[in-house]
Structures are given as C-alpha cells and as structure tokens.
PDB file of C-alpha atoms in Angstrom:
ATOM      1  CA  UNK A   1       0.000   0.000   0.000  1.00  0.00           C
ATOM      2  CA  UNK A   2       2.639   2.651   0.969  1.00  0.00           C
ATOM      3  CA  UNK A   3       4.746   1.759  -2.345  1.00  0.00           C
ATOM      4  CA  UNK A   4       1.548   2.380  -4.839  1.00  0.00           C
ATOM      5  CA  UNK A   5       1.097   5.441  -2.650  1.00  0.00           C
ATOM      6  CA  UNK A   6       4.774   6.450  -3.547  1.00  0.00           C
ATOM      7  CA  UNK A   7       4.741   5.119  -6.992  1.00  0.00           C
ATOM      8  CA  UNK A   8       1.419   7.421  -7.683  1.00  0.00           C
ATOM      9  CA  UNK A   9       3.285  10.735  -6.225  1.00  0.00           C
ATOM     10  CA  UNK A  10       6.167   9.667  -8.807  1.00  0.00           C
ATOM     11  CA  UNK A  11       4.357   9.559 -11.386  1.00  0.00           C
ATOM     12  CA  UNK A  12       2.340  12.820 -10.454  1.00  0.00           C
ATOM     13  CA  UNK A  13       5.138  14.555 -10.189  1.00  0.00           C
ATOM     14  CA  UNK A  14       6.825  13.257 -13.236  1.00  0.00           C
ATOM     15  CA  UNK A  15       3.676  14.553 -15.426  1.00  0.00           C
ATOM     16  CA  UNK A  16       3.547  17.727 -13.983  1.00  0.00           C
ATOM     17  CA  UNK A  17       7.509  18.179 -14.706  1.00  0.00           C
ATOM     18  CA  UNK A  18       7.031  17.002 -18.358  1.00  0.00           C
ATOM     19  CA  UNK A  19       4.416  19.462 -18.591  1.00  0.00           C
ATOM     20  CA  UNK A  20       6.102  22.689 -16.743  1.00  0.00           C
ATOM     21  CA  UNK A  21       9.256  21.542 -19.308  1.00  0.00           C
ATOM     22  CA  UNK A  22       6.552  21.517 -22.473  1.00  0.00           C
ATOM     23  CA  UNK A  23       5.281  24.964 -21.368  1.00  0.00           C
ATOM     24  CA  UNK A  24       9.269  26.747 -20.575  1.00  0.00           C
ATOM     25  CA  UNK A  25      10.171  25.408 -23.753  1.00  0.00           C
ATOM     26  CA  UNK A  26       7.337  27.085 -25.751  1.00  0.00           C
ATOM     27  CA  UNK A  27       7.708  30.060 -23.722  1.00  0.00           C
ATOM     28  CA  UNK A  28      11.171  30.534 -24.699  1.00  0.00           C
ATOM     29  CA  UNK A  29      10.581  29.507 -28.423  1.00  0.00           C
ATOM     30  CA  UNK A  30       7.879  32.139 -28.234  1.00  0.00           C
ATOM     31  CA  UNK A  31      10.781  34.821 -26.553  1.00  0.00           C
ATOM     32  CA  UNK A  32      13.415  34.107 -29.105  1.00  0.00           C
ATOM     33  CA  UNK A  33      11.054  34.330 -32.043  1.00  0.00           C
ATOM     34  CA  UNK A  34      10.309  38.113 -31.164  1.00  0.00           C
ATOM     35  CA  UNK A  35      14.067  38.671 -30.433  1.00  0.00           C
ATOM     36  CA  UNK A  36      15.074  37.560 -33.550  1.00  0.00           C
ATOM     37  CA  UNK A  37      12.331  39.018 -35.024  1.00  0.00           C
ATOM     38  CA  UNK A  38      13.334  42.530 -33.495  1.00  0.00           C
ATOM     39  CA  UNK A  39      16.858  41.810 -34.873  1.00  0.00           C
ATOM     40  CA  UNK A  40      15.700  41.854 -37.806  1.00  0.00           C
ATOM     41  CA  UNK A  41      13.769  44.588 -37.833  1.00  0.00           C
ATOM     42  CA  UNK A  42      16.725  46.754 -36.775  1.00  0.00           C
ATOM     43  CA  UNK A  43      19.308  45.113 -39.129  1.00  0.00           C
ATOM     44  CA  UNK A  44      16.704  46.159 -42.134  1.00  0.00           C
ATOM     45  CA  UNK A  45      16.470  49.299 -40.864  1.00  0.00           C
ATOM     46  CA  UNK A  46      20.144  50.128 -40.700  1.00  0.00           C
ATOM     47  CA  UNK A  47      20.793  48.747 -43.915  1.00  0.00           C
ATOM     48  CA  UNK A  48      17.902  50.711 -45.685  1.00  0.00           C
ATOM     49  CA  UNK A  49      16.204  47.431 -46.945  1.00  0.00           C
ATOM     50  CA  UNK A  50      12.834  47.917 -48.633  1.00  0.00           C
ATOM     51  CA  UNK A  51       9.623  47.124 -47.443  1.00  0.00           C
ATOM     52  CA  UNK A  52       8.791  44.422 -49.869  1.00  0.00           C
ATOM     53  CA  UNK A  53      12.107  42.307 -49.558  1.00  0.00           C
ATOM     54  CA  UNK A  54      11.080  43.105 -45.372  1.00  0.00           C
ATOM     55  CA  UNK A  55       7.446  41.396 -45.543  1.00  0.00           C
ATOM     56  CA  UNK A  56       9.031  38.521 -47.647  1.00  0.00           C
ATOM     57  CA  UNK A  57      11.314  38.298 -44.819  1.00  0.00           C
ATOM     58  CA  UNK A  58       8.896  38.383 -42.076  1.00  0.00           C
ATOM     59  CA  UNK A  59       6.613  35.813 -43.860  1.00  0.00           C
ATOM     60  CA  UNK A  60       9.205  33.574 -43.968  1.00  0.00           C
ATOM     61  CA  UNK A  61      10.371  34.337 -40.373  1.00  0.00           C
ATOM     62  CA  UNK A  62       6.087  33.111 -39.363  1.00  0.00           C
ATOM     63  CA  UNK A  63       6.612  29.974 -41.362  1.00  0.00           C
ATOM     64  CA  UNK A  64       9.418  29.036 -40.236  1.00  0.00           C
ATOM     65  CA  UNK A  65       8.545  29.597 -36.885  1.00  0.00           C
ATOM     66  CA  UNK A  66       5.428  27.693 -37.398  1.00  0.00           C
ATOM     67  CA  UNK A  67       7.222  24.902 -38.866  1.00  0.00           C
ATOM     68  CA  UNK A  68       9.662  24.819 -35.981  1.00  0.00           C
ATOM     69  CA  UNK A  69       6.743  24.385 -33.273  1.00  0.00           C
ATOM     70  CA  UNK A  70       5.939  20.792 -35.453  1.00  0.00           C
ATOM     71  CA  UNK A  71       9.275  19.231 -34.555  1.00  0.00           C
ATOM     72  CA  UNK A  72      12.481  19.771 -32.225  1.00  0.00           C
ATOM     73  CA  UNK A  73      15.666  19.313 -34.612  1.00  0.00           C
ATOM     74  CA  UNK A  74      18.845  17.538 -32.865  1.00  0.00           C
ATOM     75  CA  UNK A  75      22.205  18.790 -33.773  1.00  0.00           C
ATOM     76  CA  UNK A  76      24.481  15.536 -33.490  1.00  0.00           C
ATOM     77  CA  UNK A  77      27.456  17.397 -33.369  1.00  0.00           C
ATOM     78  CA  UNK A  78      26.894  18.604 -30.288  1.00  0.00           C
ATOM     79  CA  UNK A  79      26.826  15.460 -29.235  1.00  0.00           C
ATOM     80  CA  UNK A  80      29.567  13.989 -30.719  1.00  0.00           C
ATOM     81  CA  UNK A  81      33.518  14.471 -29.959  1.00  0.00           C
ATOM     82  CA  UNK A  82      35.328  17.233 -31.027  1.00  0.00           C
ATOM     83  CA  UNK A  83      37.901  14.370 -33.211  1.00  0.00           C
ATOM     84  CA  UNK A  84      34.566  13.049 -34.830  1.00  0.00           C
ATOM     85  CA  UNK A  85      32.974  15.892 -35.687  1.00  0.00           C
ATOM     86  CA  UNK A  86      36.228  17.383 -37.304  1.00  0.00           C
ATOM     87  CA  UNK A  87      36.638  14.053 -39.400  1.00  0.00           C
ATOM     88  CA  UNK A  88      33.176  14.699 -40.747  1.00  0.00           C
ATOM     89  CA  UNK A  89      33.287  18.306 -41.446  1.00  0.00           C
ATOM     90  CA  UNK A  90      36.051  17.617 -43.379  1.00  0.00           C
ATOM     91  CA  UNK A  91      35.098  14.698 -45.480  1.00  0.00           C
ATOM     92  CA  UNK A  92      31.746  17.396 -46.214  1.00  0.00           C
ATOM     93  CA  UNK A  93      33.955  20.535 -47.631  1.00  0.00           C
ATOM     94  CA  UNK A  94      36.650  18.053 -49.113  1.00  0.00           C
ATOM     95  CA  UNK A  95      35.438  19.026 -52.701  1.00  0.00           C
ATOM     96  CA  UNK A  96      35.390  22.325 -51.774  1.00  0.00           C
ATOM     97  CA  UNK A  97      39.277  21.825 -50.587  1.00  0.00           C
ATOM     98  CA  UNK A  98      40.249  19.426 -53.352  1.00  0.00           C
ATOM     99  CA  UNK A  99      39.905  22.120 -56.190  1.00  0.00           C
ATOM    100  CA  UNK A 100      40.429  25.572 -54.624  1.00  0.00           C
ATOM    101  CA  UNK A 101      44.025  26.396 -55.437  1.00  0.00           C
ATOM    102  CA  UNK A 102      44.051  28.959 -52.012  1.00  0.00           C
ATOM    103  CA  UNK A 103      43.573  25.252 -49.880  1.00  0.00           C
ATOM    104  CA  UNK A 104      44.797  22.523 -51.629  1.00  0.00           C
ATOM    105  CA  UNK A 105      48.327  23.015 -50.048  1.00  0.00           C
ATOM    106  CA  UNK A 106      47.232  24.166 -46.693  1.00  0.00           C
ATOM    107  CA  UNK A 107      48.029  21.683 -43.359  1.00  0.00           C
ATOM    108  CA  UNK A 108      45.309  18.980 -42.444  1.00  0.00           C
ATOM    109  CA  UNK A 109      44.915  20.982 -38.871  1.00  0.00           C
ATOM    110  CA  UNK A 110      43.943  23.974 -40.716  1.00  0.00           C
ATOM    111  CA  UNK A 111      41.633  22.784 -42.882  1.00  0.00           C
ATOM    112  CA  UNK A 112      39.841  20.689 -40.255  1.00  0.00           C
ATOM    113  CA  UNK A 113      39.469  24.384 -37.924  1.00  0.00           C
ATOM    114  CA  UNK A 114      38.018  25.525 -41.338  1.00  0.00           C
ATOM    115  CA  UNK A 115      36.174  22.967 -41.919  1.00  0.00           C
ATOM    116  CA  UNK A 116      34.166  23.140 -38.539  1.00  0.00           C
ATOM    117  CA  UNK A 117      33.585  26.601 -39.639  1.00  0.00           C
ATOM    118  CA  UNK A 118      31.678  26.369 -42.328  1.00  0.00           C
ATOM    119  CA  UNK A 119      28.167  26.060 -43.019  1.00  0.00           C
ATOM    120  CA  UNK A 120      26.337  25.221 -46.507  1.00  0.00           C
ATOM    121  CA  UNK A 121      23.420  27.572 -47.735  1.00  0.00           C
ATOM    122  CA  UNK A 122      21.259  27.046 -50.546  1.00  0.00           C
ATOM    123  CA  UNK A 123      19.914  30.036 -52.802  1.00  0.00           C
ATOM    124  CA  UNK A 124      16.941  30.835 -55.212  1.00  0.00           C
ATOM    125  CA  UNK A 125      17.428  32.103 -58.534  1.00  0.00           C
ATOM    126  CA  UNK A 126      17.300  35.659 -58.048  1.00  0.00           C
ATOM    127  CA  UNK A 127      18.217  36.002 -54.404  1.00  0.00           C
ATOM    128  CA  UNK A 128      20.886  38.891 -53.535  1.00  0.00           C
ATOM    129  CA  UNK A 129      23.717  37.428 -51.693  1.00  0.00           C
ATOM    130  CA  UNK A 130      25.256  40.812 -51.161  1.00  0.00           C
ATOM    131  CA  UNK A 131      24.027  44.394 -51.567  1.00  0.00           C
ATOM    132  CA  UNK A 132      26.307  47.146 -52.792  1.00  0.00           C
ATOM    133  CA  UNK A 133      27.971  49.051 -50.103  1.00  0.00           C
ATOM    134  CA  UNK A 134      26.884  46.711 -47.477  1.00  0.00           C
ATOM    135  CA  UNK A 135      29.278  45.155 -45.325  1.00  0.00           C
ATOM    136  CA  UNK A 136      30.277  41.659 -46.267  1.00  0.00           C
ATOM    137  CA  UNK A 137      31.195  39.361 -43.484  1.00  0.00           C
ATOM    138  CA  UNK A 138      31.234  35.727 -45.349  1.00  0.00           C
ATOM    139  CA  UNK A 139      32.582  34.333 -48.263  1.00  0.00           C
ATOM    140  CA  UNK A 140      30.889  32.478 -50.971  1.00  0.00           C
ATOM    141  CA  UNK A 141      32.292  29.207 -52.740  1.00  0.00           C
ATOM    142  CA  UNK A 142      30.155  28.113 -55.420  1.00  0.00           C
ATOM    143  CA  UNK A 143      29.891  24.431 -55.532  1.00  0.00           C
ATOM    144  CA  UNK A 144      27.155  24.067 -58.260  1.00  0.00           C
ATOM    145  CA  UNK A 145      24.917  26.694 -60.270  1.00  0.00           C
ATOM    146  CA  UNK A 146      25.318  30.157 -61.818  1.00  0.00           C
ATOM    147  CA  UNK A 147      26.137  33.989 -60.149  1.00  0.00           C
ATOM    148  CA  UNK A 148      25.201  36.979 -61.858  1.00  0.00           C
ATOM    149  CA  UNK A 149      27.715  39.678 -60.410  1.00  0.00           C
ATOM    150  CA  UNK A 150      25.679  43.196 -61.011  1.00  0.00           C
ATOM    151  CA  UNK A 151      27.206  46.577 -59.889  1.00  0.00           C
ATOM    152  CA  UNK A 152      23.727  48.457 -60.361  1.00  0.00           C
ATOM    153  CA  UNK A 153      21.357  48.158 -57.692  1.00  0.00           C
ATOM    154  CA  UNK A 154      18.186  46.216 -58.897  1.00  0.00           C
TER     155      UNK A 154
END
C-alpha cells in the first residue's frame, strides 16, 4: 500500500515536470522568435532594406517559426567528440578543398578548424547574396549553379 502510494506521487510529479518543461520550452521559443524578429527589424532598418524584400522576410520568419513548433531538430554534433565531428566536417567541404588552389596546399589541422567553420546555404534564382555598399562578413564558394555579379542596384 505505501509503495503504490509512492509510486502514484512519482508519477504525479513526473507529469507535472514534463508538462512545466513543455510549457518553458514554448515560452522561450515564443521569446526568441520576437528577439530575432526585433533583430531583424533593426538590421533592415540600418541597412535601408525595402519594405517588400522586409514582408518577404517576415513571412518567412512566421513559417518558419510555425514549422519549428511541429518538430524539435537535434544537432548531433553537439553530441559527438570534437575528433569526430572534425573528421566529418572535413570529409563534407573536401570538394570544396580538393579544387580551390588557395587550400589545396594548406596543413590537415587547418583545414579541419576551417572545416568546422563552415556552413552550406542554398539560394533561389534571383536572391541577392550581397548588396552594394553593405558590409560583407562571409565568403561564398560556389559548388554548383550560376552567379550573376551586377554593380547596379536592382
């Protein structure tokens, strides 16, 4: 009798845990979705972006958002050692290493600190990677596809 009374408490107090967790965790999804939001406002409004590249923006921040709440994403290499994740990164970006002439004769060590550097992105035809007198703080390698390079504003 005293164990099932025990047990019971447990398990009470394991469901209202889960469900405090559930509710900080949407909370705070909630939080950084305005602050990023709110970033973004002010980085648009620094940089003199128009208003109809800032609503595209903004719908995409909403369906992303949206899209988010559906499913938690896992970053393994968190997880993972710091030798692992290296070996990976670097198999990844090999191409990219293989046939630029600035790293195909730099050390391994280097290229593996690189290599846990970078990230890929994927563009649309028609997207503006960079804006004239912006600043630029990345640089683009083009693995596959076409880049029109246009000195007039569109």
């Amino acid at each position: 009798m005293f164990s099932s009374i025990i047990a019971y408490f447990l398990v009470k107090g394991y469901i209202l845990g889960y469900l405090t967790s559930t509710l900080i965790h949407k909370r705070h999804n909630t939080y950084k979705y305005t602050q990023y939001t709110e970033r973004a406002k002010n980085y648009m409004k620094f940089h003199q972006i128009d208003e109809q590249l800032q609503q595209k923006l903004f719908i995409f921040y909403e369906e992303m958002a949206q899209r988010k709440d559906d499913f938690e994403e896992i970053d393994f290499f968190e997880i993972l050692p710091l030798s692992f994740v290296k070996e990976i990164k670097i198999d990844m970006h090999w191409a990219v290493f293989k046939h630029t002439h600035l790293f195909r004769n730099m050390d391994m060590a280097f290229l593996q600190t690189l290599a846990l550097e970078m990230r890929s992105n994927f563009y649309l035809p028609g997207e503006i990677l960079y804006r004239c007198n912006g600043y630029k703080r990345k640089m683009v390698y083009v693995v596959s596809g076409i880049i029109e390079v246009s000195i007039v504003e569109p």
